[in-house]
Amino acid sequence: MTTLQTRSIPYPECDASKLSHFRFGAFQDGVMLTTDQGAWFWLEREHFDRLLAGTLEEESAVFQELCEKGFIRSHTNLEELAQQVRRRKNFLGNGPVLHQILLQDAKGSLALDTAKAIIDHAMQSTSSHLQFECVQGREPLDEDLLDFLISYTEEKNRYEKKRLRWTLRTPLNNVSPSAIVLLVKNRCTIHTELYAFDAIHEGMDSQDAYFAVVKSNIDKIRQEMVKQEVDDIEFFATMRVRKEHLLRVQECLQSIADCGIQTVYLEPSLQGQNAIQPIEFQSFYTEAVHFLLDSDVNLTEGHTVACAFAIVRPDPFEHPYYWSPGGVGLGIHGYDTTGRIYPSAQAAQYGEESLSVGVVGQIEFQDALVHPNVKVLAIASLLDCLPGFNGHWATPFLSVDPIACYVHTGDLFEHLPSSPRVKVAIHRIETIFALLRGEESRREALEAWIELQA
């Protein structure tokens, strides 16, 4: 038998005329407030209720700090606020910062004339700094090609004076002595991919054998660094977290650090036989970050550093994966071996031509920037306008990748709260804020990570 029940929902007293625009949401045992300009403040629930009602004492320290951060309308300088927002969105006028170049793909290897056309295209960006990321497949590194890419770019940059950074994404199990000399000479950051405790690497009898080869090659690179008196090459790795890793957090991280890696990017494996759920990754990630901050292991977690930097520093941030609207297409260009331009390397590897924005040498640089695909991607990643995201307290520090969403779901638009990628991203942000509000030793260790990024 159906019975009719009446429930009342308490509506807090609110005097909105005294408040500036901000987002808010439950966090830990209180409420987190955030603004478009990147300000944030944590309030106890009692203080939050009094803030809404307009009864929070103006002489209190809490009220004064809320004024300083722009949460109180009467104490908000609109011109200063506009400048802060403008500074955070300054990247929109910079052009692509990250240029990801596939050296090999299913269509073959990158030819020199295509490589030249790619650099000619990339150097038209008005950004004062450019990051070039060369993505190597399983084939041995074409040293002549990489040398040409770097030397031709430096020649093009003779008068531009842009700050250039080169990264080679490589399996790192097939590096010749001459390639090592070239990488050190040009101060190339090394970014590899490591899986722990699973014999999946091609051509290796075991995982331990693969790790041994990677460590040996990193040691050889370091020896060459000493020989050439170079000390600023960084070693990154991406680790795909899967079922077999969940109970071996510290062992995973220690094995990666033992290889000589300085920064690891922990990524959940959300599809496939050994895939994990977001909640499982959240537990792994939290334990991993706490272990790295508490121990003397010389390893940082890359996503944590990048996201914490975006939270703590108000300056324009050059990591395009943490932009809103997102960096794909706006801040990132990916290129396949035929010279076709994509919004990112992931889109180029996916190879669907409908995602392309043109071909180098056949499309004007400005036309590529205003291509309909770029506009759609910008709309799909503009969180202020997406249902669920527009009111979430973490939105000012959150970004989404429509390409990753499309590859996994066939839809460019992420859906909050069902998206596993968004759940992971929000948990990272929550973890960082918990650290900023938590134990002094961990907060100081996190701040040291941020200083390294700076």
Short mmCIF file of C-alpha atoms in Angstrom, two decimals:
data_model
loop_
_atom_site.label_atom_id
_atom_site.label_comp_id
_atom_site.label_asym_id
_atom_site.label_seq_id
_atom_site.Cartn_x
_atom_site.Cartn_y
_atom_site.Cartn_z
CA MET A 1 0.00 0.00 0.00
CA THR A 2 1.33 3.40 -0.95
CA THR A 3 1.42 6.07 1.74
CA LEU A 4 1.96 9.77 1.16
CA GLN A 5 4.67 11.38 3.26
CA THR A 6 5.59 15.04 3.57
CA ARG A 7 9.23 16.02 3.92
CA SER A 8 10.54 19.51 4.47
CA ILE A 9 13.90 20.67 3.14
CA PRO A 10 15.51 23.38 5.24
CA TYR A 11 16.35 26.48 3.23
CA PRO A 12 19.18 28.52 4.73
CA GLU A 13 18.67 32.18 5.40
CA CYS A 14 20.61 34.13 2.78
CA ASP A 15 21.36 37.78 2.14
CA ALA A 16 22.94 37.49 -1.32
CA SER A 17 23.28 41.25 -1.74
CA LYS A 18 26.32 41.22 0.56
CA LEU A 19 28.17 38.41 -1.25
CA SER A 20 30.34 38.24 -4.33
CA HIS A 21 29.92 35.37 -6.76
CA PHE A 22 31.45 32.11 -5.51
CA ARG A 23 30.90 28.36 -5.70
CA PHE A 24 30.67 26.21 -2.61
CA GLY A 25 30.34 22.62 -1.55
CA ALA A 26 30.79 20.27 1.37
CA PHE A 27 34.43 19.41 2.04
CA GLN A 28 35.67 17.42 5.01
CA ASP A 29 33.56 18.63 7.96
CA GLY A 30 32.92 22.12 6.60
CA VAL A 31 32.34 24.05 3.36
CA MET A 32 34.83 24.97 0.63
CA LEU A 33 34.33 28.28 -1.20
CA THR A 34 36.02 29.04 -4.54
CA THR A 35 35.92 31.91 -7.04
CA ASP A 36 36.55 32.29 -10.77
CA GLN A 37 39.78 34.14 -10.06
CA GLY A 38 41.17 31.10 -8.21
CA ALA A 39 40.64 32.22 -4.62
CA TRP A 40 39.52 29.59 -2.11
CA PHE A 41 38.57 29.48 1.53
CA TRP A 42 37.42 26.73 3.89
CA LEU A 43 34.72 27.57 6.43
CA GLU A 44 33.22 25.74 9.34
CA ARG A 45 29.54 25.02 8.73
CA GLU A 46 28.47 27.45 11.45
CA HIS A 47 30.51 30.29 9.94
CA PHE A 48 29.17 29.49 6.48
CA ASP A 49 25.55 29.71 7.65
CA ARG A 50 26.28 33.05 9.28
CA LEU A 51 28.06 34.28 6.14
CA LEU A 52 24.97 33.50 4.05
CA ALA A 53 22.67 35.15 6.54
CA GLY A 54 24.86 38.26 6.72
CA THR A 55 25.45 37.88 10.46
CA LEU A 56 29.15 36.99 10.43
CA GLU A 57 30.96 39.53 12.62
CA GLU A 58 32.82 42.02 10.42
CA GLU A 59 35.60 42.40 12.97
CA SER A 60 36.33 38.65 13.00
CA ALA A 61 39.49 37.25 11.38
CA VAL A 62 37.35 34.96 9.18
CA PHE A 63 35.39 37.90 7.78
CA GLN A 64 38.56 39.91 7.12
CA GLU A 65 40.15 37.06 5.18
CA LEU A 66 36.95 36.59 3.17
CA CYS A 67 37.16 40.28 2.27
CA GLU A 68 40.78 39.99 1.19
CA LYS A 69 39.97 37.06 -1.10
CA GLY A 70 37.00 38.76 -2.75
CA PHE A 71 34.07 36.87 -1.23
CA ILE A 72 32.39 39.97 0.27
CA ARG A 73 30.84 42.34 -2.27
CA SER A 74 31.39 45.58 -0.37
CA HIS A 75 35.13 44.90 -0.11
CA THR A 76 35.65 43.62 -3.66
CA ASN A 77 37.65 45.69 -6.13
CA LEU A 78 36.02 44.84 -9.45
CA GLU A 79 38.96 46.09 -11.52
CA GLU A 80 41.40 43.98 -9.52
CA LEU A 81 39.08 40.98 -9.78
CA ALA A 82 38.83 41.43 -13.56
CA GLN A 83 42.62 41.56 -13.83
CA GLN A 84 42.94 38.32 -11.83
CA VAL A 85 40.44 36.53 -14.07
CA ARG A 86 42.14 37.97 -17.16
CA ARG A 87 45.49 36.69 -15.91
CA ARG A 88 44.11 33.19 -15.34
CA LYS A 89 42.58 33.15 -18.85
CA ASN A 90 45.56 34.77 -20.57
CA PHE A 91 46.46 31.45 -22.20
CA LEU A 92 43.50 31.82 -24.58
CA GLY A 93 45.43 34.35 -26.65
CA ASN A 94 48.79 32.58 -26.60
CA GLY A 95 48.19 29.92 -29.22
CA PRO A 96 49.35 26.29 -28.94
CA VAL A 97 52.05 25.80 -26.32
CA LEU A 98 52.48 22.02 -26.56
CA HIS A 99 53.27 20.45 -29.94
CA GLN A 100 53.17 16.64 -29.93
CA ILE A 101 54.84 15.03 -32.95
CA LEU A 102 54.42 11.33 -33.77
CA LEU A 103 57.73 10.02 -35.11
CA GLN A 104 56.08 6.74 -36.15
CA ASP A 105 52.51 5.58 -36.50
CA ALA A 106 50.46 3.09 -38.49
CA LYS A 107 51.06 5.14 -41.64
CA GLY A 108 54.86 4.91 -41.38
CA SER A 109 57.68 7.16 -40.20
CA LEU A 110 57.82 10.94 -40.25
CA ALA A 111 59.60 12.26 -43.35
CA LEU A 112 62.00 15.23 -43.19
CA ASP A 113 59.91 17.47 -45.44
CA THR A 114 56.83 16.81 -43.30
CA ALA A 115 58.86 17.45 -40.14
CA LYS A 116 59.98 20.79 -41.59
CA ALA A 117 56.38 21.77 -42.38
CA ILE A 118 55.32 20.84 -38.82
CA ILE A 119 57.98 23.09 -37.28
CA ASP A 120 57.10 25.92 -39.69
CA HIS A 121 53.50 25.62 -38.46
CA ALA A 122 54.34 25.33 -34.75
CA MET A 123 56.71 28.31 -34.69
CA GLN A 124 53.88 30.63 -35.72
CA SER A 125 52.41 30.34 -32.22
CA THR A 126 52.56 33.67 -30.37
CA SER A 127 53.40 31.94 -27.08
CA SER A 128 56.71 33.00 -25.55
CA HIS A 129 57.50 29.38 -24.73
CA LEU A 130 56.96 26.21 -26.71
CA GLN A 131 57.06 22.59 -25.61
CA PHE A 132 57.87 19.99 -28.27
CA GLU A 133 57.05 16.40 -27.41
CA CYS A 134 58.31 13.76 -29.86
CA VAL A 135 56.43 10.48 -29.50
CA GLN A 136 58.50 7.44 -30.42
CA GLY A 137 56.89 4.10 -31.19
CA ARG A 138 58.40 0.65 -30.76
CA GLU A 139 60.81 1.24 -33.63
CA PRO A 140 64.38 2.40 -32.84
CA LEU A 141 64.78 6.15 -32.57
CA ASP A 142 65.56 7.90 -35.86
CA GLU A 143 68.42 10.05 -34.58
CA ASP A 144 68.80 12.03 -37.81
CA LEU A 145 65.11 12.94 -37.70
CA LEU A 146 65.22 14.09 -34.08
CA ASP A 147 68.43 16.02 -34.70
CA PHE A 148 66.83 17.75 -37.68
CA LEU A 149 63.69 18.66 -35.71
CA ILE A 150 65.71 20.26 -32.93
CA SER A 151 68.33 22.01 -35.08
CA TYR A 152 65.75 23.36 -37.55
CA THR A 153 63.60 24.68 -34.69
CA GLU A 154 66.59 26.39 -33.09
CA GLU A 155 67.43 28.01 -36.42
CA LYS A 156 63.83 29.23 -36.78
CA ASN A 157 64.02 30.53 -33.20
CA ARG A 158 67.20 32.54 -33.72
CA TYR A 159 65.28 35.81 -33.86
CA GLU A 160 62.05 34.74 -32.14
CA LYS A 161 63.89 33.98 -28.88
CA LYS A 162 61.12 31.73 -27.60
CA ARG A 163 61.84 29.45 -24.65
CA LEU A 164 61.98 25.93 -26.07
CA ARG A 165 61.66 22.64 -24.27
CA TRP A 166 62.05 19.19 -25.82
CA THR A 167 60.65 15.92 -24.52
CA LEU A 168 61.06 12.46 -25.99
CA ARG A 169 58.33 9.99 -25.11
CA THR A 170 60.06 6.66 -25.52
CA PRO A 171 59.83 3.06 -24.31
CA LEU A 172 63.49 3.57 -23.26
CA ASN A 173 64.40 -0.08 -23.84
CA ASN A 174 66.04 0.54 -27.21
CA VAL A 175 68.38 3.53 -27.01
CA SER A 176 71.70 3.55 -28.86
CA PRO A 177 74.87 5.22 -27.51
CA SER A 178 74.74 7.87 -30.26
CA ALA A 179 71.09 8.60 -29.40
CA ILE A 180 72.08 9.13 -25.77
CA VAL A 181 74.71 11.65 -26.82
CA LEU A 182 72.12 13.48 -28.93
CA LEU A 183 69.51 13.54 -26.14
CA VAL A 184 71.96 14.92 -23.59
CA LYS A 185 73.40 17.45 -26.02
CA ASN A 186 69.91 18.89 -26.56
CA ARG A 187 68.80 18.53 -22.92
CA CYS A 188 65.76 16.45 -23.85
CA THR A 189 63.40 15.49 -21.07
CA ILE A 190 62.81 11.73 -21.11
CA HIS A 191 59.25 10.46 -20.60
CA THR A 192 58.65 6.72 -20.60
CA GLU A 193 55.84 4.38 -19.58
CA LEU A 194 56.29 1.80 -16.85
CA TYR A 195 54.06 -0.99 -15.64
CA ALA A 196 54.95 -2.63 -12.39
CA PHE A 197 54.92 -6.38 -11.71
CA ASP A 198 53.51 -7.58 -15.01
CA ALA A 199 55.46 -9.08 -17.94
CA ILE A 200 53.79 -7.12 -20.71
CA HIS A 201 56.67 -5.28 -22.34
CA GLU A 202 57.38 -6.44 -25.83
CA GLY A 203 60.57 -8.48 -26.26
CA MET A 204 61.20 -8.89 -22.53
CA ASP A 205 61.15 -12.21 -20.68
CA SER A 206 59.97 -10.55 -17.49
CA GLN A 207 59.05 -7.23 -15.98
CA ASP A 208 62.24 -7.25 -13.92
CA ALA A 209 64.23 -7.58 -17.16
CA TYR A 210 62.46 -4.54 -18.63
CA PHE A 211 63.06 -2.45 -15.51
CA ALA A 212 66.73 -3.48 -15.58
CA VAL A 213 67.09 -2.29 -19.19
CA VAL A 214 65.34 1.03 -18.41
CA LYS A 215 67.53 1.59 -15.35
CA SER A 216 70.65 0.75 -17.34
CA ASN A 217 69.75 3.25 -20.07
CA ILE A 218 68.94 5.98 -17.55
CA ASP A 219 72.29 5.32 -15.88
CA LYS A 220 74.00 5.66 -19.27
CA ILE A 221 72.20 8.96 -19.90
CA ARG A 222 73.31 10.23 -16.49
CA GLN A 223 76.90 9.22 -17.23
CA GLU A 224 76.72 11.15 -20.50
CA MET A 225 75.29 14.12 -18.60
CA VAL A 226 78.39 14.13 -16.40
CA LYS A 227 80.62 13.89 -19.47
CA GLN A 228 78.85 16.84 -21.17
CA GLU A 229 78.47 18.75 -17.88
CA VAL A 230 74.68 18.83 -18.20
CA ASP A 231 72.59 18.69 -15.01
CA ASP A 232 69.06 19.74 -15.99
CA ILE A 233 67.63 16.68 -17.79
CA GLU A 234 64.48 15.29 -16.16
CA PHE A 235 63.15 11.74 -16.23
CA PHE A 236 59.38 11.21 -16.22
CA ALA A 237 57.25 8.08 -16.35
CA THR A 238 53.56 7.33 -16.69
CA MET A 239 52.29 4.34 -14.73
CA ARG A 240 48.93 2.76 -15.60
CA VAL A 241 47.47 1.53 -12.32
CA ARG A 242 45.70 -1.82 -12.64
CA LYS A 243 44.29 -4.53 -10.40
CA GLU A 244 47.63 -6.15 -9.61
CA HIS A 245 49.02 -2.86 -8.29
CA LEU A 246 46.35 -1.95 -5.75
CA LEU A 247 47.89 -3.74 -2.76
CA ARG A 248 51.50 -2.93 -3.65
CA VAL A 249 51.53 0.85 -3.64
CA GLN A 250 54.87 1.45 -1.99
CA GLU A 251 56.56 -1.37 -3.88
CA CYS A 252 55.37 0.10 -7.20
CA LEU A 253 56.68 3.55 -6.40
CA GLN A 254 59.97 2.31 -5.00
CA SER A 255 60.63 0.22 -8.12
CA ILE A 256 59.99 3.27 -10.32
CA ALA A 257 62.24 5.48 -8.19
CA ASP A 258 64.97 2.80 -8.28
CA CYS A 259 64.97 3.12 -12.08
CA GLY A 260 66.05 6.74 -11.74
CA ILE A 261 62.67 8.30 -12.55
CA GLN A 262 62.10 11.67 -10.86
CA THR A 263 58.41 12.26 -11.62
CA VAL A 264 55.68 9.66 -12.07
CA TYR A 265 52.22 10.33 -13.48
CA LEU A 266 49.76 7.87 -11.94
CA GLU A 267 46.92 7.08 -14.35
CA PRO A 268 44.05 4.66 -13.69
CA SER A 269 43.50 1.88 -16.19
CA LEU A 270 39.74 2.24 -16.63
CA GLN A 271 39.23 -0.26 -19.44
CA GLY A 272 40.38 -3.80 -20.22
CA GLN A 273 40.76 -7.04 -18.33
CA ASN A 274 42.68 -5.63 -15.36
CA ALA A 275 40.83 -2.30 -15.21
CA ILE A 276 39.99 -0.70 -11.90
CA GLN A 277 37.15 1.46 -10.63
CA PRO A 278 37.69 5.16 -9.82
CA ILE A 279 37.18 4.49 -6.12
CA GLU A 280 39.97 1.89 -6.20
CA PHE A 281 42.31 4.33 -7.89
CA GLN A 282 41.40 7.01 -5.37
CA SER A 283 42.58 4.78 -2.55
CA PHE A 284 45.78 3.93 -4.44
CA TYR A 285 46.46 7.55 -5.33
CA THR A 286 45.94 8.88 -1.80
CA GLU A 287 48.24 6.25 -0.29
CA ALA A 288 50.82 6.88 -3.02
CA VAL A 289 50.92 10.66 -2.51
CA HIS A 290 51.09 10.33 1.27
CA PHE A 291 53.93 7.80 0.97
CA LEU A 292 55.93 10.04 -1.37
CA LEU A 293 55.44 13.10 0.84
CA ASP A 294 56.31 11.22 4.04
CA SER A 295 59.31 9.24 2.78
CA ASP A 296 62.73 10.14 1.44
CA VAL A 297 62.03 8.48 -1.91
CA ASN A 298 63.25 10.86 -4.61
CA LEU A 299 60.02 10.79 -6.62
CA THR A 300 57.16 13.24 -7.12
CA GLU A 301 53.68 12.63 -8.55
CA GLY A 302 53.29 14.75 -11.68
CA HIS A 303 49.52 15.32 -11.67
CA THR A 304 49.67 16.40 -8.03
CA VAL A 305 52.43 18.92 -8.74
CA ALA A 306 50.68 20.37 -11.79
CA CYS A 307 47.27 20.62 -10.13
CA ALA A 308 48.67 22.00 -6.85
CA PHE A 309 50.63 24.60 -8.84
CA ALA A 310 47.40 25.69 -10.54
CA ILE A 311 45.69 25.97 -7.14
CA VAL A 312 48.43 27.78 -5.23
CA ARG A 313 49.86 30.04 -7.95
CA PRO A 314 47.67 32.74 -9.55
CA ASP A 315 50.08 33.14 -12.48
CA PRO A 316 49.26 31.89 -15.96
CA PHE A 317 50.06 28.20 -15.93
CA GLU A 318 51.80 26.65 -18.91
CA HIS A 319 50.47 23.11 -18.50
CA PRO A 320 47.61 23.04 -21.06
CA TYR A 321 45.98 19.97 -19.56
CA TYR A 322 44.85 22.14 -16.63
CA TRP A 323 43.16 24.86 -18.62
CA SER A 324 39.46 25.66 -18.80
CA PRO A 325 38.43 25.68 -21.56
CA GLY A 326 40.76 22.73 -22.01
CA GLY A 327 44.03 22.81 -23.87
CA VAL A 328 43.22 20.32 -26.63
CA GLY A 329 43.12 22.28 -29.86
CA LEU A 330 43.64 25.61 -28.08
CA GLY A 331 46.93 24.91 -26.32
CA ILE A 332 47.92 21.61 -27.88
CA HIS A 333 48.51 20.49 -31.43
CA GLY A 334 49.31 16.88 -32.30
CA TYR A 335 50.76 15.82 -35.65
CA ASP A 336 50.73 12.42 -37.34
CA THR A 337 53.41 11.27 -39.79
CA THR A 338 51.50 12.65 -42.78
CA GLY A 339 51.44 16.15 -41.29
CA ARG A 340 47.78 16.08 -40.38
CA ILE A 341 47.05 18.37 -37.42
CA TYR A 342 45.00 17.03 -34.51
CA PRO A 343 43.94 18.57 -31.19
CA SER A 344 46.39 16.31 -29.31
CA ALA A 345 48.70 13.31 -29.71
CA GLN A 346 45.91 11.05 -28.43
CA ALA A 347 43.66 12.24 -31.25
CA ALA A 348 46.51 11.76 -33.75
CA GLN A 349 47.11 8.21 -32.52
CA TYR A 350 43.38 7.50 -32.64
CA GLY A 351 43.62 8.55 -36.28
CA GLU A 352 40.02 9.57 -36.96
CA GLU A 353 40.25 12.23 -39.65
CA SER A 354 37.01 13.86 -38.51
CA LEU A 355 38.97 15.06 -35.45
CA SER A 356 41.62 16.75 -37.60
CA VAL A 357 41.91 20.52 -38.00
CA GLY A 358 43.92 20.47 -41.24
CA VAL A 359 47.27 19.52 -42.75
CA VAL A 360 50.50 21.47 -42.26
CA GLY A 361 51.43 23.39 -45.37
CA GLN A 362 47.85 23.25 -46.62
CA ILE A 363 46.10 25.31 -43.95
CA GLU A 364 46.97 28.73 -42.59
CA PHE A 365 47.99 28.78 -38.93
CA GLN A 366 45.15 31.13 -37.94
CA ASP A 367 42.62 28.99 -39.79
CA ALA A 368 43.71 25.97 -37.75
CA LEU A 369 43.14 27.93 -34.53
CA VAL A 370 39.54 28.82 -35.46
CA HIS A 371 38.68 25.48 -37.07
CA PRO A 372 35.14 24.27 -36.19
CA ASN A 373 36.63 21.26 -34.37
CA VAL A 374 38.61 23.57 -32.08
CA LYS A 375 35.48 25.58 -31.34
CA VAL A 376 33.51 22.44 -30.48
CA LEU A 377 36.30 21.20 -28.20
CA ALA A 378 36.43 24.58 -26.46
CA ILE A 379 32.69 24.43 -25.83
CA ALA A 380 32.94 20.83 -24.61
CA SER A 381 35.63 21.80 -22.10
CA LEU A 382 34.21 25.14 -20.90
CA LEU A 383 33.15 23.97 -17.46
CA ASP A 384 31.28 27.16 -16.56
CA CYS A 385 28.59 26.14 -19.05
CA LEU A 386 28.38 22.37 -18.48
CA PRO A 387 25.60 21.00 -16.25
CA GLY A 388 26.95 19.90 -12.90
CA PHE A 389 30.35 21.45 -13.44
CA ASN A 390 29.11 25.05 -13.46
CA GLY A 391 28.26 24.94 -9.75
CA HIS A 392 30.86 22.51 -8.40
CA TRP A 393 33.30 24.06 -5.95
CA ALA A 394 36.30 22.39 -7.66
CA THR A 395 35.49 23.84 -11.10
CA PRO A 396 38.09 26.70 -11.01
CA PHE A 397 40.83 24.05 -10.68
CA LEU A 398 39.28 21.34 -12.83
CA SER A 399 39.71 20.61 -16.52
CA VAL A 400 38.36 17.95 -18.85
CA ASP A 401 39.76 16.41 -22.03
CA PRO A 402 37.00 15.98 -24.65
CA ILE A 403 39.30 13.81 -26.79
CA ALA A 404 39.85 11.31 -23.99
CA CYS A 405 36.10 11.30 -23.39
CA TYR A 406 35.42 10.72 -27.09
CA VAL A 407 37.93 7.88 -27.36
CA HIS A 408 36.34 6.07 -24.41
CA THR A 409 32.65 6.91 -24.87
CA GLY A 410 32.09 8.32 -28.36
CA ASP A 411 30.86 11.56 -26.77
CA LEU A 412 32.87 14.78 -26.53
CA PHE A 413 31.00 15.97 -23.43
CA GLU A 414 31.92 14.63 -20.01
CA HIS A 415 29.03 13.98 -17.66
CA LEU A 416 29.26 14.82 -13.98
CA PRO A 417 29.06 12.80 -11.78
CA SER A 418 29.07 9.61 -13.88
CA SER A 419 32.40 10.16 -15.69
CA PRO A 420 35.18 8.03 -14.17
CA ARG A 421 37.79 10.49 -15.49
CA VAL A 422 36.09 13.39 -13.71
CA LYS A 423 35.78 11.39 -10.50
CA VAL A 424 39.52 10.79 -10.58
CA ALA A 425 40.27 14.47 -11.30
CA ILE A 426 38.03 15.72 -8.48
CA HIS A 427 39.60 13.27 -6.05
CA ARG A 428 43.05 14.63 -6.94
CA ILE A 429 41.83 18.14 -6.15
CA GLU A 430 40.24 17.01 -2.89
CA THR A 431 43.46 15.25 -1.89
CA ILE A 432 45.51 18.39 -2.56
CA PHE A 433 43.19 20.60 -0.52
CA ALA A 434 43.26 18.06 2.31
CA LEU A 435 47.07 18.28 2.23
CA LEU A 436 47.00 22.09 2.20
CA ARG A 437 44.78 22.00 5.28
CA GLY A 438 46.46 19.02 6.94
CA GLU A 439 49.66 18.14 8.73
CA GLU A 440 52.41 20.72 8.51
CA SER A 441 55.07 18.22 7.38
CA ARG A 442 53.02 17.05 4.39
CA ARG A 443 51.98 20.60 3.49
CA GLU A 444 55.61 21.71 3.49
CA ALA A 445 56.62 18.70 1.38
CA LEU A 446 53.88 19.52 -1.13
CA GLU A 447 55.00 23.16 -1.24
CA ALA A 448 58.54 21.94 -1.96
CA TRP A 449 57.16 19.97 -4.94
CA ILE A 450 55.47 23.14 -6.20
CA GLU A 451 58.71 25.11 -5.88
CA LEU A 452 60.45 22.50 -8.03
CA GLN A 453 57.79 23.09 -10.72
CA ALA A 454 58.33 26.85 -10.50
#
